[in-house]
Amino acid sequence: MTQIQKNLAAIKAQLPDGVELVAVSKFHPVEALQQAYDAGQRVFGESRAQELVVKFRQMPADTCFHFVGHLQRNKVRAVVPCVGMIESVDSVALLRLIDQEAARAGRSVDVLLEVHVATEAAKTGFSVDELMRNAAAGELSGFDNVRICGLMAMASFTDNMDQVAQEFDKAHEAFLRLKKGIFHDHPEFCSLSMGMTDDWPVAVKHGSTMVRIGTAIFGMRQ
Ligand SMILES: *Cc1c(COP(=O)(O)O)cnc(C)c1O
């Protein structure tokens, strides 16, 4: 077993059933992804359009890529054919554009809405209020080529795990409110993506169904 395969096995052994693992492979070479793939990992996270497209072409056909970075509008067309999911939808305009481009590509794209719960202003995403307002105004429904599968959130970059837990709780509450109120417990609205290398055990305790782990699997990024 390679180091990457050992790291992967160690994380999988700790992840509860029902929590999906996205192996965040951004900035790592395709050989690193291939090692994880050979150990059974199929879902990978990438944050740059060009890098995603290149890796998509190189990896086996049953590899599933999640886009997790900030998606610029002019990159949507390139990204849509290569992704199983876009986790970082941070505006209604982007949601509409993905729907259009997915229609053009003759496919349907799964997305998560990114909700901003961290204290850092730099992090992107809808505020909880914006999300609820958009939902109430019908802005989150009626798409033919995107399926809204849940929410994605990032906690503040801090050692204070109480604060991190509170932020995850906030995202979890928003998720449950939308699930009941707008998506009426529709089975496809089922994913709450939160938790990274430094905080995923906290995220899992606070409602996460999908963790995005990079460094703990692949090591430090260049
Ligand atoms: C890079 C990244 C991750 C992985 O972070 P690690 O700390 O390396 O596990 C997860 N989510 C998003 C959105 C990222 O950009």
mmCIF file of C-alpha atoms and ligand atoms in Angstrom:
data_model
loop_
_atom_site.group_PDB
_atom_site.id
_atom_site.type_symbol
_atom_site.label_atom_id
_atom_site.label_comp_id
_atom_site.label_asym_id
_atom_site.label_seq_id
_atom_site.Cartn_x
_atom_site.Cartn_y
_atom_site.Cartn_z
ATOM 1 C CA MET A 1 0.000 0.000 0.000
ATOM 2 C CA THR A 2 1.186 3.515 -0.779
ATOM 3 C CA GLN A 3 1.010 6.306 1.798
ATOM 4 C CA ILE A 4 -2.041 7.744 0.045
ATOM 5 C CA GLN A 5 -3.776 4.366 0.188
ATOM 6 C CA LYS A 6 -2.940 4.022 3.889
ATOM 7 C CA ASN A 7 -4.282 7.494 4.628
ATOM 8 C CA LEU A 8 -7.444 6.730 2.708
ATOM 9 C CA ALA A 9 -7.974 3.450 4.529
ATOM 10 C CA ALA A 10 -7.468 5.131 7.925
ATOM 11 C CA ILE A 11 -10.112 7.763 7.180
ATOM 12 C CA LYS A 12 -12.588 5.277 5.757
ATOM 13 C CA ALA A 13 -12.216 3.159 8.899
ATOM 14 C CA GLN A 14 -13.321 6.159 10.994
ATOM 15 C CA LEU A 15 -16.123 7.457 8.786
ATOM 16 C CA PRO A 16 -19.588 6.364 9.894
ATOM 17 C CA ASP A 17 -21.787 4.511 7.403
ATOM 18 C CA GLY A 18 -23.750 6.850 5.206
ATOM 19 C CA VAL A 19 -21.165 9.628 5.151
ATOM 20 C CA GLU A 20 -19.727 10.025 1.685
ATOM 21 C CA LEU A 21 -16.026 10.779 1.197
ATOM 22 C CA VAL A 22 -14.911 13.275 -1.425
ATOM 23 C CA ALA A 23 -11.134 12.989 -1.849
ATOM 24 C CA VAL A 24 -10.061 16.567 -2.557
ATOM 25 C CA SER A 25 -7.222 16.170 -5.032
ATOM 26 C CA LYS A 26 -6.670 19.759 -6.167
ATOM 27 C CA PHE A 27 -3.022 20.606 -6.917
ATOM 28 C CA HIS A 28 -2.026 16.939 -6.753
ATOM 29 C CA PRO A 29 -0.868 15.051 -9.866
ATOM 30 C CA VAL A 30 -3.101 12.529 -11.583
ATOM 31 C CA GLU A 31 -0.819 9.725 -10.304
ATOM 32 C CA ALA A 32 -1.968 10.557 -6.775
ATOM 33 C CA LEU A 33 -5.620 10.305 -7.828
ATOM 34 C CA GLN A 34 -4.886 7.019 -9.554
ATOM 35 C CA GLN A 35 -3.484 5.538 -6.329
ATOM 36 C CA ALA A 36 -6.666 6.478 -4.492
ATOM 37 C CA TYR A 37 -8.724 5.140 -7.387
ATOM 38 C CA ASP A 38 -6.860 1.811 -7.257
ATOM 39 C CA ALA A 39 -7.812 1.599 -3.578
ATOM 40 C CA GLY A 40 -11.482 1.984 -4.514
ATOM 41 C CA GLN A 41 -12.025 5.745 -4.221
ATOM 42 C CA ARG A 42 -14.255 7.076 -6.995
ATOM 43 C CA VAL A 43 -15.251 10.586 -5.910
ATOM 44 C CA PHE A 44 -12.689 13.389 -6.165
ATOM 45 C CA GLY A 45 -12.898 17.113 -5.459
ATOM 46 C CA GLU A 46 -11.287 19.774 -7.620
ATOM 47 C CA SER A 47 -11.397 23.538 -7.319
ATOM 48 C CA ARG A 48 -10.049 24.826 -10.626
ATOM 49 C CA ALA A 49 -11.796 24.400 -13.955
ATOM 50 C CA GLN A 50 -8.766 23.757 -16.129
ATOM 51 C CA GLU A 51 -7.219 21.269 -13.721
ATOM 52 C CA LEU A 52 -10.519 19.435 -13.451
ATOM 53 C CA VAL A 53 -10.896 19.136 -17.231
ATOM 54 C CA VAL A 54 -7.364 17.734 -17.627
ATOM 55 C CA LYS A 55 -7.792 15.179 -14.830
ATOM 56 C CA PHE A 56 -11.250 14.211 -16.086
ATOM 57 C CA ARG A 57 -9.710 13.223 -19.410
ATOM 58 C CA GLN A 58 -6.934 11.220 -17.761
ATOM 59 C CA MET A 59 -8.862 9.286 -15.136
ATOM 60 C CA PRO A 60 -10.967 6.148 -15.776
ATOM 61 C CA ALA A 61 -14.500 6.807 -17.011
ATOM 62 C CA ASP A 62 -16.211 5.862 -13.744
ATOM 63 C CA THR A 63 -14.362 8.538 -11.772
ATOM 64 C CA CYS A 64 -16.752 11.145 -10.380
ATOM 65 C CA PHE A 65 -15.530 14.709 -9.947
ATOM 66 C CA HIS A 66 -17.080 17.240 -7.612
ATOM 67 C CA PHE A 67 -16.280 20.872 -8.271
ATOM 68 C CA VAL A 68 -15.685 22.510 -4.885
ATOM 69 C CA GLY A 69 -14.080 25.872 -5.676
ATOM 70 C CA HIS A 70 -15.446 29.239 -6.660
ATOM 71 C CA LEU A 71 -16.874 28.741 -10.154
ATOM 72 C CA GLN A 72 -16.482 31.650 -12.529
ATOM 73 C CA ARG A 73 -19.314 32.112 -14.995
ATOM 74 C CA ASN A 74 -17.052 31.789 -18.024
ATOM 75 C CA LYS A 75 -15.876 28.363 -16.810
ATOM 76 C CA VAL A 76 -19.314 26.783 -16.445
ATOM 77 C CA ARG A 77 -19.445 25.498 -20.011
ATOM 78 C CA ALA A 78 -16.086 23.719 -19.668
ATOM 79 C CA VAL A 79 -16.888 22.238 -16.271
ATOM 80 C CA VAL A 80 -20.424 20.934 -16.871
ATOM 81 C CA PRO A 81 -19.481 17.901 -19.030
ATOM 82 C CA CYS A 82 -16.808 16.806 -16.520
ATOM 83 C CA VAL A 83 -18.616 16.869 -13.186
ATOM 84 C CA GLY A 84 -20.881 14.614 -11.212
ATOM 85 C CA MET A 85 -21.642 17.463 -8.853
ATOM 86 C CA ILE A 86 -20.973 21.174 -8.405
ATOM 87 C CA GLU A 87 -20.853 21.736 -4.642
ATOM 88 C CA SER A 88 -20.154 25.441 -4.634
ATOM 89 C CA VAL A 89 -23.164 27.195 -6.179
ATOM 90 C CA ASP A 90 -23.151 30.609 -4.524
ATOM 91 C CA SER A 91 -25.730 32.622 -6.477
ATOM 92 C CA VAL A 92 -29.045 32.193 -8.261
ATOM 93 C CA ALA A 93 -27.433 33.572 -11.420
ATOM 94 C CA LEU A 94 -24.865 30.761 -11.337
ATOM 95 C CA LEU A 95 -27.598 28.198 -10.743
ATOM 96 C CA ARG A 96 -29.478 29.453 -13.825
ATOM 97 C CA LEU A 97 -26.329 29.409 -15.915
ATOM 98 C CA ILE A 98 -25.499 25.835 -14.901
ATOM 99 C CA ASP A 99 -29.063 24.849 -15.839
ATOM 100 C CA GLN A 100 -28.658 26.463 -19.284
ATOM 101 C CA GLU A 101 -25.268 24.908 -19.937
ATOM 102 C CA ALA A 102 -26.424 21.505 -18.723
ATOM 103 C CA ALA A 103 -29.376 21.704 -21.140
ATOM 104 C CA ARG A 104 -26.983 22.639 -23.913
ATOM 105 C CA ALA A 105 -24.786 19.650 -23.043
ATOM 106 C CA GLY A 106 -27.863 17.405 -22.987
ATOM 107 C CA ARG A 107 -27.428 16.364 -19.380
ATOM 108 C CA SER A 108 -28.508 17.020 -15.843
ATOM 109 C CA VAL A 109 -26.103 18.256 -13.159
ATOM 110 C CA ASP A 110 -26.330 17.682 -9.424
ATOM 111 C CA VAL A 111 -25.521 20.748 -7.358
ATOM 112 C CA LEU A 112 -25.234 21.850 -3.760
ATOM 113 C CA LEU A 113 -25.902 25.396 -2.631
ATOM 114 C CA GLU A 114 -23.029 26.861 -0.656
ATOM 115 C CA VAL A 115 -24.132 28.462 2.577
ATOM 116 C CA HIS A 116 -21.899 30.959 4.316
ATOM 117 C CA VAL A 117 -21.720 30.276 8.045
ATOM 118 C CA ALA A 118 -18.095 31.211 8.820
ATOM 119 C CA THR A 119 -17.114 34.518 10.370
ATOM 120 C CA GLU A 120 -14.540 35.262 7.669
ATOM 121 C CA ALA A 121 -15.940 37.657 5.106
ATOM 122 C CA ALA A 122 -13.717 36.086 2.452
ATOM 123 C CA LYS A 123 -15.661 32.860 2.293
ATOM 124 C CA THR A 124 -18.297 32.751 -0.423
ATOM 125 C CA GLY A 125 -21.838 31.468 -0.402
ATOM 126 C CA PHE A 126 -25.409 32.458 0.336
ATOM 127 C CA SER A 127 -26.156 33.713 3.824
ATOM 128 C CA VAL A 128 -28.844 31.655 5.559
ATOM 129 C CA ASP A 129 -31.242 34.602 5.131
ATOM 130 C CA GLU A 130 -30.539 34.896 1.426
ATOM 131 C CA LEU A 131 -31.089 31.200 1.025
ATOM 132 C CA MET A 132 -34.460 31.351 2.777
ATOM 133 C CA ARG A 133 -35.520 34.447 0.849
ATOM 134 C CA ASN A 134 -34.591 32.894 -2.488
ATOM 135 C CA ALA A 135 -36.347 29.692 -1.529
ATOM 136 C CA ALA A 136 -39.527 31.555 -0.528
ATOM 137 C CA ALA A 137 -39.450 33.531 -3.779
ATOM 138 C CA GLY A 138 -39.340 30.308 -5.815
ATOM 139 C CA GLU A 139 -35.856 31.033 -7.118
ATOM 140 C CA LEU A 140 -34.562 27.597 -6.154
ATOM 141 C CA SER A 141 -37.097 25.513 -8.015
ATOM 142 C CA GLY A 142 -38.304 24.858 -11.521
ATOM 143 C CA PHE A 143 -35.003 23.868 -13.110
ATOM 144 C CA ASP A 144 -35.037 21.120 -15.721
ATOM 145 C CA ASN A 145 -31.323 20.388 -15.863
ATOM 146 C CA VAL A 146 -30.039 20.928 -12.352
ATOM 147 C CA ARG A 147 -30.972 18.898 -9.332
ATOM 148 C CA ILE A 148 -30.436 20.686 -6.039
ATOM 149 C CA CYS A 149 -29.182 17.901 -3.771
ATOM 150 C CA GLY A 150 -28.470 19.856 -0.607
ATOM 151 C CA LEU A 151 -26.041 22.324 0.929
ATOM 152 C CA MET A 152 -22.288 22.756 1.278
ATOM 153 C CA ALA A 153 -20.625 24.726 4.056
ATOM 154 C CA MET A 154 -17.169 25.613 5.334
ATOM 155 C CA ALA A 155 -16.447 26.545 8.925
ATOM 156 C CA SER A 156 -14.123 29.327 10.002
ATOM 157 C CA PHE A 157 -10.416 28.645 9.917
ATOM 158 C CA THR A 158 -9.866 28.479 13.681
ATOM 159 C CA ASP A 159 -8.718 26.127 16.435
ATOM 160 C CA ASN A 160 -11.854 26.969 18.395
ATOM 161 C CA MET A 161 -13.858 23.783 17.825
ATOM 162 C CA ASP A 162 -16.866 25.151 19.748
ATOM 163 C CA GLN A 163 -17.166 27.900 17.171
ATOM 164 C CA VAL A 164 -16.693 25.402 14.343
ATOM 165 C CA ALA A 165 -19.427 23.206 15.839
ATOM 166 C CA GLN A 166 -21.804 26.177 16.101
ATOM 167 C CA GLU A 167 -21.214 27.053 12.469
ATOM 168 C CA PHE A 168 -21.880 23.484 11.365
ATOM 169 C CA ASP A 169 -25.070 23.501 13.468
ATOM 170 C CA LYS A 170 -26.163 26.646 11.670
ATOM 171 C CA ALA A 171 -25.663 24.978 8.276
ATOM 172 C CA HIS A 172 -27.437 21.837 9.485
ATOM 173 C CA GLU A 173 -30.441 23.862 10.672
ATOM 174 C CA ALA A 174 -30.650 25.653 7.319
ATOM 175 C CA PHE A 175 -30.448 22.292 5.573
ATOM 176 C CA LEU A 176 -33.323 20.857 7.641
ATOM 177 C CA ARG A 177 -35.453 23.985 7.169
ATOM 178 C CA LEU A 178 -35.047 23.850 3.393
ATOM 179 C CA LYS A 179 -35.527 20.108 3.297
ATOM 180 C CA LYS A 180 -38.870 20.340 5.084
ATOM 181 C CA GLY A 181 -40.092 23.713 3.912
ATOM 182 C CA ILE A 182 -39.101 23.915 0.261
ATOM 183 C CA PHE A 183 -38.004 20.507 -0.905
ATOM 184 C CA HIS A 184 -40.741 18.696 1.068
ATOM 185 C CA ASP A 185 -38.450 15.870 2.091
ATOM 186 C CA HIS A 186 -37.789 15.053 -1.540
ATOM 187 C CA PRO A 187 -35.247 12.199 -1.475
ATOM 188 C CA GLU A 188 -32.806 13.964 -3.792
ATOM 189 C CA PHE A 189 -32.341 16.821 -1.301
ATOM 190 C CA CYS A 190 -30.232 14.676 1.011
ATOM 191 C CA SER A 191 -26.638 15.914 1.105
ATOM 192 C CA LEU A 192 -24.995 18.205 3.606
ATOM 193 C CA SER A 193 -21.358 18.571 2.598
ATOM 194 C CA MET A 194 -19.188 19.799 5.451
ATOM 195 C CA GLY A 195 -15.927 18.831 7.056
ATOM 196 C CA MET A 196 -12.324 19.014 5.854
ATOM 197 C CA THR A 197 -9.019 17.598 7.155
ATOM 198 C CA ASP A 198 -8.998 19.647 10.363
ATOM 199 C CA ASP A 199 -12.659 19.568 11.279
ATOM 200 C CA TRP A 200 -14.401 16.608 9.671
ATOM 201 C CA PRO A 201 -15.019 14.634 12.908
ATOM 202 C CA VAL A 202 -16.827 17.709 14.289
ATOM 203 C CA ALA A 203 -18.787 18.065 11.050
ATOM 204 C CA VAL A 204 -19.904 14.444 11.155
ATOM 205 C CA LYS A 205 -21.146 14.876 14.743
ATOM 206 C CA HIS A 206 -23.103 17.923 13.619
ATOM 207 C CA GLY A 207 -25.027 16.498 10.699
ATOM 208 C CA SER A 208 -22.635 16.162 7.780
ATOM 209 C CA THR A 209 -23.436 13.493 5.185
ATOM 210 C CA MET A 210 -20.438 14.262 2.963
ATOM 211 C CA VAL A 211 -16.877 15.201 3.923
ATOM 212 C CA ARG A 212 -14.310 16.799 1.618
ATOM 213 C CA ILE A 213 -10.840 15.697 2.691
ATOM 214 C CA GLY A 214 -7.640 16.643 0.894
ATOM 215 C CA THR A 215 -4.515 17.036 3.017
ATOM 216 C CA ALA A 216 -5.158 14.035 5.270
ATOM 217 C CA ILE A 217 -5.259 11.809 2.176
ATOM 218 C CA PHE A 218 -2.836 13.341 -0.304
ATOM 219 C CA GLY A 219 -0.496 15.302 1.983
ATOM 220 C CA MET A 220 0.366 18.979 1.716
ATOM 221 C CA ARG A 221 -0.495 20.758 -1.526
ATOM 222 C CA GLN A 222 2.336 22.309 -3.559
HETATM 223 C C1 LIG B 1 -9.271 22.402 -0.489
HETATM 224 C C2 LIG B 1 -10.649 22.192 -0.050
HETATM 225 C C3 LIG B 1 -10.983 21.124 0.808
HETATM 226 C C4 LIG B 1 -9.970 20.159 1.390
HETATM 227 O O1 LIG B 1 -9.234 20.783 2.399
HETATM 228 P P1 LIG B 1 -8.210 19.950 3.325
HETATM 229 O O2 LIG B 1 -8.026 20.835 4.501
HETATM 230 O O3 LIG B 1 -6.962 19.765 2.527
HETATM 231 O O4 LIG B 1 -8.851 18.663 3.672
HETATM 232 C C5 LIG B 1 -12.322 20.947 1.127
HETATM 233 N N1 LIG B 1 -13.280 21.774 0.656
HETATM 234 C C6 LIG B 1 -12.996 22.796 -0.159
HETATM 235 C C7 LIG B 1 -14.104 23.653 -0.636
HETATM 236 C C8 LIG B 1 -11.684 23.040 -0.532
HETATM 237 O O5 LIG B 1 -11.419 24.092 -1.324
#
